[in-house]
Tab-separated table of C-alpha atoms in Angstrom:
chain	number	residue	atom	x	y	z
A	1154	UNK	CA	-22.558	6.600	22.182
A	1155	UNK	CA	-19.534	4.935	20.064
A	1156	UNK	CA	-17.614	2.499	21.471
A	1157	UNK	CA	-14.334	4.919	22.393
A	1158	UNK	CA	-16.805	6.560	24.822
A	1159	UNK	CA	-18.457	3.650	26.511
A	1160	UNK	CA	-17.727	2.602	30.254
A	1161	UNK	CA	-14.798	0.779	30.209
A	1162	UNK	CA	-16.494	-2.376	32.189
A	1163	UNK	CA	-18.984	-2.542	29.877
A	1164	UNK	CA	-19.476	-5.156	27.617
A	1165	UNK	CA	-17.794	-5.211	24.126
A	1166	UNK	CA	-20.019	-3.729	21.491
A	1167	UNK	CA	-21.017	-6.747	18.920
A	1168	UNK	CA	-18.822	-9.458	20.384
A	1169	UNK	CA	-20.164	-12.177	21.772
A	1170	UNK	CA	-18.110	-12.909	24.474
A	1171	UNK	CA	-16.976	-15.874	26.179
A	1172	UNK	CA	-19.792	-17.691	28.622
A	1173	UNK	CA	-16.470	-17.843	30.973
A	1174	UNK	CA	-13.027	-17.400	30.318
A	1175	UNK	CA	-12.075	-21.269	29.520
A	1176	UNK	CA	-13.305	-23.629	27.024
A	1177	UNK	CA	-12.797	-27.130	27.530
A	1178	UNK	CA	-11.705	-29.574	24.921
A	1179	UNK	CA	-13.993	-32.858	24.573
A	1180	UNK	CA	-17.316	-30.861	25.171
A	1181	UNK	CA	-19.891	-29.717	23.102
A	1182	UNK	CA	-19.157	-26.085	23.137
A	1183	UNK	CA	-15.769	-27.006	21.850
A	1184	UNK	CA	-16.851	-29.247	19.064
A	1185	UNK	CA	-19.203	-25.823	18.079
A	1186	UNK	CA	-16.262	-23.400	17.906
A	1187	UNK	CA	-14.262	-26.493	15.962
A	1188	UNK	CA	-16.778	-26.657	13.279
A	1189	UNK	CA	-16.697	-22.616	13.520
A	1190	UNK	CA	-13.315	-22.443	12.971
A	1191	UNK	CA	-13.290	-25.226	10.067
A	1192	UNK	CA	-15.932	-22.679	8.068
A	1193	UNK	CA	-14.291	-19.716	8.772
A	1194	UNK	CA	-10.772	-21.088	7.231
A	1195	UNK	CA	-12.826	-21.960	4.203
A	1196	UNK	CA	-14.078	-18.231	3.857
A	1197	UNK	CA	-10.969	-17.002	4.962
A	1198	UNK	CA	-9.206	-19.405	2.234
A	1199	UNK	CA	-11.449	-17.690	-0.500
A	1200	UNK	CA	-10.845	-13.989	0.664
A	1201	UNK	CA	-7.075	-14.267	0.336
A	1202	UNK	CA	-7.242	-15.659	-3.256
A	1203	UNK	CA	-9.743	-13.274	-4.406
A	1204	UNK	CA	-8.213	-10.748	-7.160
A	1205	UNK	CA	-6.861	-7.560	-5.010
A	1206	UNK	CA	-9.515	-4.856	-7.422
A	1207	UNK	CA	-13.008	-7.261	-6.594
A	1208	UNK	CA	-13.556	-4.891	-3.482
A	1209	UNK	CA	-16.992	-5.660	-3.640
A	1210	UNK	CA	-15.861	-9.264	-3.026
A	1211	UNK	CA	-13.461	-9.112	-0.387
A	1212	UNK	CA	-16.018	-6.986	1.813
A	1213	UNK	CA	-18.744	-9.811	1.375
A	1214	UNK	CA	-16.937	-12.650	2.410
A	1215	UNK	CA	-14.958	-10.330	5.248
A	1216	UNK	CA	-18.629	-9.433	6.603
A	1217	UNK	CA	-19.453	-13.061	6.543
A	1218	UNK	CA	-16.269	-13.584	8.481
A	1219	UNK	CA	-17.149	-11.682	11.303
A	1220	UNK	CA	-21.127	-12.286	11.073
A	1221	UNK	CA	-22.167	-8.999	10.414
A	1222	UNK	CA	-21.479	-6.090	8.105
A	1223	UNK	CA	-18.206	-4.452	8.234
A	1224	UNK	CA	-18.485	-0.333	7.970
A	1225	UNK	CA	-17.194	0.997	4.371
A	1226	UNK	CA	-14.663	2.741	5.782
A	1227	UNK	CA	-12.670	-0.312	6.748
A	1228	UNK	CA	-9.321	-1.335	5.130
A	1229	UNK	CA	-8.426	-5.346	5.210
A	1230	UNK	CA	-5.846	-6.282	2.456
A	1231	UNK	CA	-5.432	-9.966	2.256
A	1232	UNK	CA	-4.700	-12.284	3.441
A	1233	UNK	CA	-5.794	-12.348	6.090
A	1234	UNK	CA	-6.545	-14.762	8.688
A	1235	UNK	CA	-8.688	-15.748	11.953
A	1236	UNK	CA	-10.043	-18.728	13.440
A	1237	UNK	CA	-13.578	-18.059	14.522
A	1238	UNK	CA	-14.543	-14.173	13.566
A	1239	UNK	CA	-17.607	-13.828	15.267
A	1240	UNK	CA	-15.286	-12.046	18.130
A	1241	UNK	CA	-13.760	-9.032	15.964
A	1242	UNK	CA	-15.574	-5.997	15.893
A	1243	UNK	CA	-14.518	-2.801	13.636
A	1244	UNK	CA	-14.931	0.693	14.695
A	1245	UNK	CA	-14.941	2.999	11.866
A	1246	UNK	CA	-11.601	3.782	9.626
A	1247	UNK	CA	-9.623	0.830	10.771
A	1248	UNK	CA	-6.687	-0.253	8.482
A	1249	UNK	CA	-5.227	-3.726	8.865
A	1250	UNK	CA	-2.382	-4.408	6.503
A	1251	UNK	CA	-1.074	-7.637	4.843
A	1252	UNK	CA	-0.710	-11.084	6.537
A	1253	UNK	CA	-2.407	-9.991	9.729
A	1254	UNK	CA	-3.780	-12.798	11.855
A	1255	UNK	CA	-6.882	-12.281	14.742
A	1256	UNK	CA	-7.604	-14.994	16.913
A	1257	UNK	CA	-10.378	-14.013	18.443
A	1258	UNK	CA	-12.321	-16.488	20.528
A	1259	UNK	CA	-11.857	-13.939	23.398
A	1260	UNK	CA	-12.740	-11.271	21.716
A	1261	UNK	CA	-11.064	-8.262	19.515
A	1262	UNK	CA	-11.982	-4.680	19.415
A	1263	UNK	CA	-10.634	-1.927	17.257
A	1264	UNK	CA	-11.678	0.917	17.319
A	1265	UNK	CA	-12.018	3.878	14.750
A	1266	UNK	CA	-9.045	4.902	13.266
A	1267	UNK	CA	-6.659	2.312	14.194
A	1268	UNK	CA	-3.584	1.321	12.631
A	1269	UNK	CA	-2.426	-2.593	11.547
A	1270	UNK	CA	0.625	-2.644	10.045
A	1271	UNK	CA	1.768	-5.718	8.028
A	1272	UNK	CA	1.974	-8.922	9.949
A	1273	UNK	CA	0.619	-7.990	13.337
A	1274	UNK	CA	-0.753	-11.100	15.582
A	1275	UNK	CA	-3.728	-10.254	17.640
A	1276	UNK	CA	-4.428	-13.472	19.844
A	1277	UNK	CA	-7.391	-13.586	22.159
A	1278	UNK	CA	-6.658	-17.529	23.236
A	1279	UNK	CA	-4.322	-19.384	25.125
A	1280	UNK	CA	-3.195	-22.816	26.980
A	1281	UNK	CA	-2.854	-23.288	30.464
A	1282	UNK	CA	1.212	-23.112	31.039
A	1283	UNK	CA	1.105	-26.669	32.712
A	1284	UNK	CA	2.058	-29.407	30.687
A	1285	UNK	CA	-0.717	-31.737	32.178
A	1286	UNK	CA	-3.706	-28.768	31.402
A	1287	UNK	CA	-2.807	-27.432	28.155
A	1288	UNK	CA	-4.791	-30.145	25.807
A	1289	UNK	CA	-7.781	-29.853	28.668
A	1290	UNK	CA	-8.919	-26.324	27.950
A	1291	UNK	CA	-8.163	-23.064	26.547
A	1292	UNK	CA	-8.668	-19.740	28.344
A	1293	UNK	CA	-9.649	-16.985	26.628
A	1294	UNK	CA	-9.450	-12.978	26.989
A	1295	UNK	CA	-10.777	-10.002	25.291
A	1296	UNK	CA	-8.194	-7.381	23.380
A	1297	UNK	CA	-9.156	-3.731	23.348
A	1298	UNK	CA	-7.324	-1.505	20.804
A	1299	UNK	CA	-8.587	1.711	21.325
A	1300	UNK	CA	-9.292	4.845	19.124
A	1301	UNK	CA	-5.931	6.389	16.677
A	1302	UNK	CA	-3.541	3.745	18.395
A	1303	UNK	CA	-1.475	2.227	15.933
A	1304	UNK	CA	0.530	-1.288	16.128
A	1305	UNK	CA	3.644	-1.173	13.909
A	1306	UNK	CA	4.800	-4.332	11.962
A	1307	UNK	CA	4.838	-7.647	13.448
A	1308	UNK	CA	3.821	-6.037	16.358
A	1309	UNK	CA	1.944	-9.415	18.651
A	1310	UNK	CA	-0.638	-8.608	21.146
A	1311	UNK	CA	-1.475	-11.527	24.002
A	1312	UNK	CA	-5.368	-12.047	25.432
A	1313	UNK	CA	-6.711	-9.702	28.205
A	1314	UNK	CA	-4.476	-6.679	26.745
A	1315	UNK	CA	-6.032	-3.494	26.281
A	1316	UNK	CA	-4.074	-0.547	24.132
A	1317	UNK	CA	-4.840	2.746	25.253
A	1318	UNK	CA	-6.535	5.772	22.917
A	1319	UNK	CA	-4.102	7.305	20.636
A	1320	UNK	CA	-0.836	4.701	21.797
A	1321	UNK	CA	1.881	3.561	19.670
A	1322	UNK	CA	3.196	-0.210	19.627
A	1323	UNK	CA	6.595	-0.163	17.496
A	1324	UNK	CA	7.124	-2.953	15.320
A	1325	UNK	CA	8.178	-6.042	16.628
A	1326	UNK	CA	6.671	-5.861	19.653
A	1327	UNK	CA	5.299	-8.639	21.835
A	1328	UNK	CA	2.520	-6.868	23.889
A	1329	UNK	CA	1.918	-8.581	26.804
A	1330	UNK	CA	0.171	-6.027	29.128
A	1331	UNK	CA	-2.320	-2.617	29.154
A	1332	UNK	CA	-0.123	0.485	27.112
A	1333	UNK	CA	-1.822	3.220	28.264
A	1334	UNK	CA	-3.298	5.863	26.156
A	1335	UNK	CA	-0.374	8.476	24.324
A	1336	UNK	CA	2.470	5.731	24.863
A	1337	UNK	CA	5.031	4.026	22.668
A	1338	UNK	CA	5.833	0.639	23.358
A	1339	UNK	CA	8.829	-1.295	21.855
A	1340	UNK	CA	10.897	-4.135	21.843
A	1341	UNK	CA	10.223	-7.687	22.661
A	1342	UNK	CA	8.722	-9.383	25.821
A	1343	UNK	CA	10.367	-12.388	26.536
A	1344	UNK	CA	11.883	-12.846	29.709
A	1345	UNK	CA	11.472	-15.306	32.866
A	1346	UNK	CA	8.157	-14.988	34.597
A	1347	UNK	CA	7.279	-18.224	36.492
A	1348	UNK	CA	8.779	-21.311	37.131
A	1349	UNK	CA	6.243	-24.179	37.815
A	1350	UNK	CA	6.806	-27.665	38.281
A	1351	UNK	CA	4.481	-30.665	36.128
């Protein structure tokens, strides 16, 4: 069974996910994913400097990235960036263009045959919106980007969202909920949500 056919409540396929959905600063944990993220800039560092023809190169140090070997068929031009790695999993025939970024403490799934145009922000993470919690933990949530769907240019997806089989996120958008499958989303995001006060 691939991963576009698993139960959807299952877990994700070669993420490890999160032991619970916040990790908080001054602990040990934290000081594990710092070090994490402090070796995977290095390797990240050396991918994007590597000449663009030493394929052979770039696929090494991207399968070190992510812990584990990434299938043949997928297509990461540099640079590229992420902050820990071990959360971004590859389905088969996945293209991700120039100056992506995945932050993926929370985990990141693509699956096969999906589409990363140039510049597209996939963040798993996130502070707490009050002012008094946001240096005390982060929280973190998984992103699903399912089979065919394909996320335009500068397109930014936010943690817990899930993009539906086959859908279409036009460039520039900030996606900031579930896009069901066979859907085009556009346009940006940003509007008044909450109000809070402290």
């Amino acid at each position: 069974m691939s991963f576009d056919d698993r139960d959807p409540s299952a877990p994700l396929r070669g993420i490890p996910m999160p032991a619970q959905d916040r990790l908080h600063v001054r602990t040990a944990e934290f000081a594990e994913v710092a070090e994490r993220i402090e070796y995977v800039t290095t390797l990240t560092s050396r991918l994007n400097v590597l000449p663009f023809d030493d394929k052979a190169g770039r696929a090494a140090l991207l399968s070190e990235i992510v812990g584990t070997r990434v299938p043949d068929s997928v297509t990461v031009y540099p640079p590229f960036y992420t902050d820990h790695g071990l959360g971004i999993d590859f389905g088969e025939h996945v293209f991700v263009n120039q100056g992506c970024t995945f932050l993926d403490q929370g985990g990141i799934h693509l699956g096969n045959g999906v589409l990363i145009g140039p510049k597209t922000t996939l963040i798993s993470s996130d502070h707490p919106l009050r002012a008094s919690e946001r240096s005390e933990f982060i929280t973190r949530a998984p992103i699903v980007v399912e089979a065919d769907a394909w996320l335009g240019a500068a397109v930014t997806v936010l943690p817990g969202v899930t993009i539906g089989r086959g859908a279409v996120a036009g460039a520039g958008a900030t996606v900031t909920k579930d896009v069901p499958p066979d859907t085009l989303v556009t346009g940006p995001a940003a509007f008044a949500r909450k109000h809070w006060n402290g």
